[in-house]
Amino acid sequence: MTQTETAPQSQATSHSSHPTAWKWYDYFTFNVDHKVIGIQYLVTSFVFYLIGGLMAVAMRAELYTPDSDLLDPNLYNAFLTNHGTIMIFFWVVPAAIGGFGNYLIPLMIGARDMAFPKLNAIAFWLVPPAGALLLGSFFFGGAQSGWTSYPPLSLITANTAQSMWILSIILVGTSSILGSVNFIITIFKMRVPSMRWDQMPLFCWAILATSILALFSTPVLAAGLTLLLFDINFGTSFFRPDAGGNVVVYQHLFWFYSHPAVYLMILPIFGIMSEVVPVHARKPIFGYKAIAYSSLAICIVGLFVWVHHMFTSGTPPWMRMFFTISTLIVAVPTGVKIFSWVATLWQGKIRYTSAMLFAIGLLGMFVLGGLSGVTLGTAPFDIHVHDTYYIVAHFHYVLFGGSVFGLYAGMYHWFPKITGRMYNETWGKVHFVLTFIGANLTFLPMHSLGLQGMPRRVAMYDPQFTAINQLCTFGAILLGFSVVPFAVNLIWSWMYGPKVGDNPWDALTLEWTTSSPPEIENWEVLPVLTHGPYAYGMNGRNGKGLNPSAPTSGEPAVEAK
Amino acid sequence: MQGSTIDEYQVSPNSEPSAEGAVAAHEEHPDYRVLGLIVFLASESLMFGGMFASYLIYRGVSATWPPEGTEVELLVPAINTIILVSSSFVIHNGDVAIKKNNISGMRLWYIITAIMGVIFLGGQVYEYLTLGYGLTTNVFSNCFYLMTGFHGLHVTVGVLLILGVLWRSRRPGHYGETKHVGIEMAEIYWHFVDIIWIILFTLLYILTLF
Ligand code: HEM
Ligand SMILES: [Cu+2]
């Protein structure tokens, strides 16, 4: 932190026609700079995370006692629906893809901006109205039928709020399709000429795979939701069995999107992991190609496993067989990644920064969630625990333990790049400890609730489950508080934190070669690649500048040959 | 380290050197709009794909398809199909013309395409008015109106794109041999609408004959 600000070229010659940095109010306007858009996404989605989190705490408070004494069941359902929707469509996906993707992709591939900057801004500005539509639905009673909105339930409870919910999802879906087009063209066409495919940072591979997945699966969801919208508002009967319709058609359309959606959430996080782990372990990533190709493999196989969500929907046995096997196959590339990170950590010279702690926490939680996922992938067991809290435990281990931990790791890792300042490491650690304990206290007991048969999506339950539910509620409250040190730390450090140089972690990817925060067009002169992104010397344990507070020169810590 | 070496000679050739001798950072990147459109249309075709798949499931589980009283008409849609398919060749002539710098030729072919598109839409409206059943009659009619209507919306957008091209082409020098991205995009979109229609026609009309 004692390092002086470098980036001599960028300060010596500034463009006469351009400002050198953005002002705070630029972040509230239609700005086409990918870095501004990235921050806009990050901040917006974090606000949604807080809103969705408050809903979750309210639900857990309701579940503190067996009766519905705090929220009436309709309100509980509305909270449930909007909690799930916000967390998936307005937090993890926009933060990981929109936020980190937009901020980092051009910087990592040595481009000045995305391929279509205006389209990028349009994609972002679709999100706030979509969120407003979703939150506005509370004034009309709130959508009742869960984030899956299965008919016939969604048709029976159909109201204005349900239609608003549908339009809101179609809007964010459009935003994510436009974003995907932008990412795909940017990554294919705008890498610096010197960057070969196998020198591209793994985060870029992850975003590429994610974008392909979003591109092909999102429109199918839009089709399904359009049919539902017509059923609700225009008297059609696509999903009304009494009039010749068929509810299973909805399930197919929905899960063709929503199974890939779990990878939309997790692949970018895997990308973040692949950047954070080698940098803070001071070692080249183990199995670069395996990680890159397994992203693509997940992307392709992921498009063909959706029926495992429908084992209990009268799916014929041969189909169950096929989709059980394909589901178990997806676990393989996922396992490949986990092993690669563990192997990277192995004998690395690990710096226990906040970013690294969250990355390690993610590994632990995700492995547990992945294991329970494999048990669910087998049809007989899934039928046993279907719609119980076991499911809730599973997907929160992967979604909270996987996605949220990964987003936190990314935020700490790139904070000095984005702001030019260092966050407070002690408060970062407090944040980690609270989050880790809170998450496990909340979600671990749910496995047992589910195995004992407590159904999900209910505001009231059998009194025999009270004690375990109270434990979960305590955990949820702890999780609620854990956000405070994070938010305060980041806001305070952004304003007053000690200034750091361009590359406090001595990382080797391109985004660290520009100033912190990066100047408006990223580089005065486009960088030229001299070697791959993870070439941390030939003896991985010899790293210079391991302590972020130790002075580092602008020179590479360990020169590759 | 990656990117630590700055090699001024490898900087993009279209960048202009600035007064300070450093290289100015404003080089334009190539135009990827056509590529972007193609990727976007790949995505959109899956939206139609979702509807087609649903339609096939409904068809598969029904005893009679289409149900009594909701049979489709064939003559007008067949004529419509011929018009739309041939319009794809017409619009291509316009693209060929502009690549030879023949602006009035391009305009002519694009005007003809727009007219053919409007005739197609007219035919569709006529069909809707004469069929004798509506959107909510049964699942077949639900699918029929939603799918053809959604496609009609795309034709309308296509016509608007073509009109946009024609409007801009009034400005001298706006389009030419080397500047025709907008024209090309309108053409690609039009082909897309055409291909979707061929599938739609097969599913909704031809398959009901069997
Ligand atoms: C390791 C690979 C995984 C496997 C094998 C797996 C398997 C499954 C299965 C079979 C179900 C259906 C349970 C039911 O009948 O309701 C399910 C549900 C779910 N999974 Fe996973 N999963 C995996 C990873 C993930 C990841 C990475 C995420 C998200 C980041 C995720 C999020 C969810 C969610 C949200 C549900 C709940 C769906 C509902 O509302 O019913 N899963 N998972
Ligand atoms: Cu799935």
Short mmCIF file of N, CA, C and O and ligand atoms in Angstrom, two decimals, chain A residues 255 258-263 302 305-310 327 394, ligand 2:
data_model
loop_
_atom_site.label_atom_id
_atom_site.label_comp_id
_atom_site.label_asym_id
_atom_site.label_seq_id
_atom_site.Cartn_x
_atom_site.Cartn_y
_atom_site.Cartn_z
N TRP A 255 -38.12 -25.68 -17.68
CA TRP A 255 -36.85 -26.28 -17.25
C TRP A 255 -35.81 -26.29 -18.34
O TRP A 255 -34.63 -26.39 -18.07
N SER A 258 -34.50 -23.24 -17.12
CA SER A 258 -34.11 -23.07 -15.72
C SER A 258 -33.11 -24.10 -15.25
O SER A 258 -32.44 -23.88 -14.26
N HIS A 259 -33.01 -25.25 -15.93
CA HIS A 259 -31.85 -26.03 -15.54
C HIS A 259 -30.57 -25.32 -15.97
O HIS A 259 -29.70 -25.07 -15.14
N PRO A 260 -30.45 -24.95 -17.28
CA PRO A 260 -29.25 -24.17 -17.65
C PRO A 260 -29.06 -22.96 -16.75
O PRO A 260 -27.94 -22.53 -16.51
N ALA A 261 -30.15 -22.40 -16.22
CA ALA A 261 -30.01 -21.23 -15.37
C ALA A 261 -29.10 -21.51 -14.18
O ALA A 261 -28.40 -20.62 -13.71
N VAL A 262 -29.09 -22.76 -13.68
CA VAL A 262 -28.18 -23.01 -12.56
C VAL A 262 -26.73 -22.87 -13.03
O VAL A 262 -25.88 -22.43 -12.27
N TYR A 263 -26.47 -23.19 -14.28
CA TYR A 263 -25.11 -23.00 -14.79
C TYR A 263 -24.87 -21.55 -15.17
O TYR A 263 -23.75 -21.07 -15.09
N GLY A 302 -25.41 -29.40 -20.22
CA GLY A 302 -26.42 -28.72 -19.42
C GLY A 302 -27.70 -28.45 -20.18
O GLY A 302 -28.77 -28.33 -19.58
N VAL A 305 -30.37 -31.86 -19.88
CA VAL A 305 -30.66 -32.62 -18.66
C VAL A 305 -31.91 -32.10 -17.95
O VAL A 305 -32.20 -32.56 -16.85
N TRP A 306 -32.65 -31.20 -18.59
CA TRP A 306 -33.68 -30.49 -17.84
C TRP A 306 -34.75 -31.40 -17.27
O TRP A 306 -35.36 -31.08 -16.25
N VAL A 307 -34.96 -32.56 -17.87
CA VAL A 307 -36.07 -33.39 -17.43
C VAL A 307 -35.87 -33.94 -16.01
O VAL A 307 -36.81 -34.39 -15.38
N HIS A 308 -34.62 -33.85 -15.45
CA HIS A 308 -34.47 -34.36 -14.10
C HIS A 308 -35.28 -33.56 -13.09
O HIS A 308 -35.44 -33.99 -11.96
N HIS A 309 -35.79 -32.42 -13.48
CA HIS A 309 -36.69 -31.68 -12.57
C HIS A 309 -38.11 -32.20 -12.66
O HIS A 309 -38.99 -31.73 -11.96
N MET A 310 -38.33 -33.14 -13.59
CA MET A 310 -39.71 -33.56 -13.85
C MET A 310 -39.90 -35.05 -13.62
O MET A 310 -40.83 -35.65 -14.15
N THR A 327 -27.64 -36.35 -16.13
CA THR A 327 -27.44 -35.48 -14.97
C THR A 327 -26.17 -35.85 -14.22
O THR A 327 -25.38 -34.99 -13.83
N HIS A 394 -30.30 -28.30 -0.47
CA HIS A 394 -29.40 -28.53 -1.62
C HIS A 394 -29.16 -27.25 -2.40
O HIS A 394 -28.04 -26.82 -2.61
CU CU C 2 -31.55 -29.20 -13.39
#
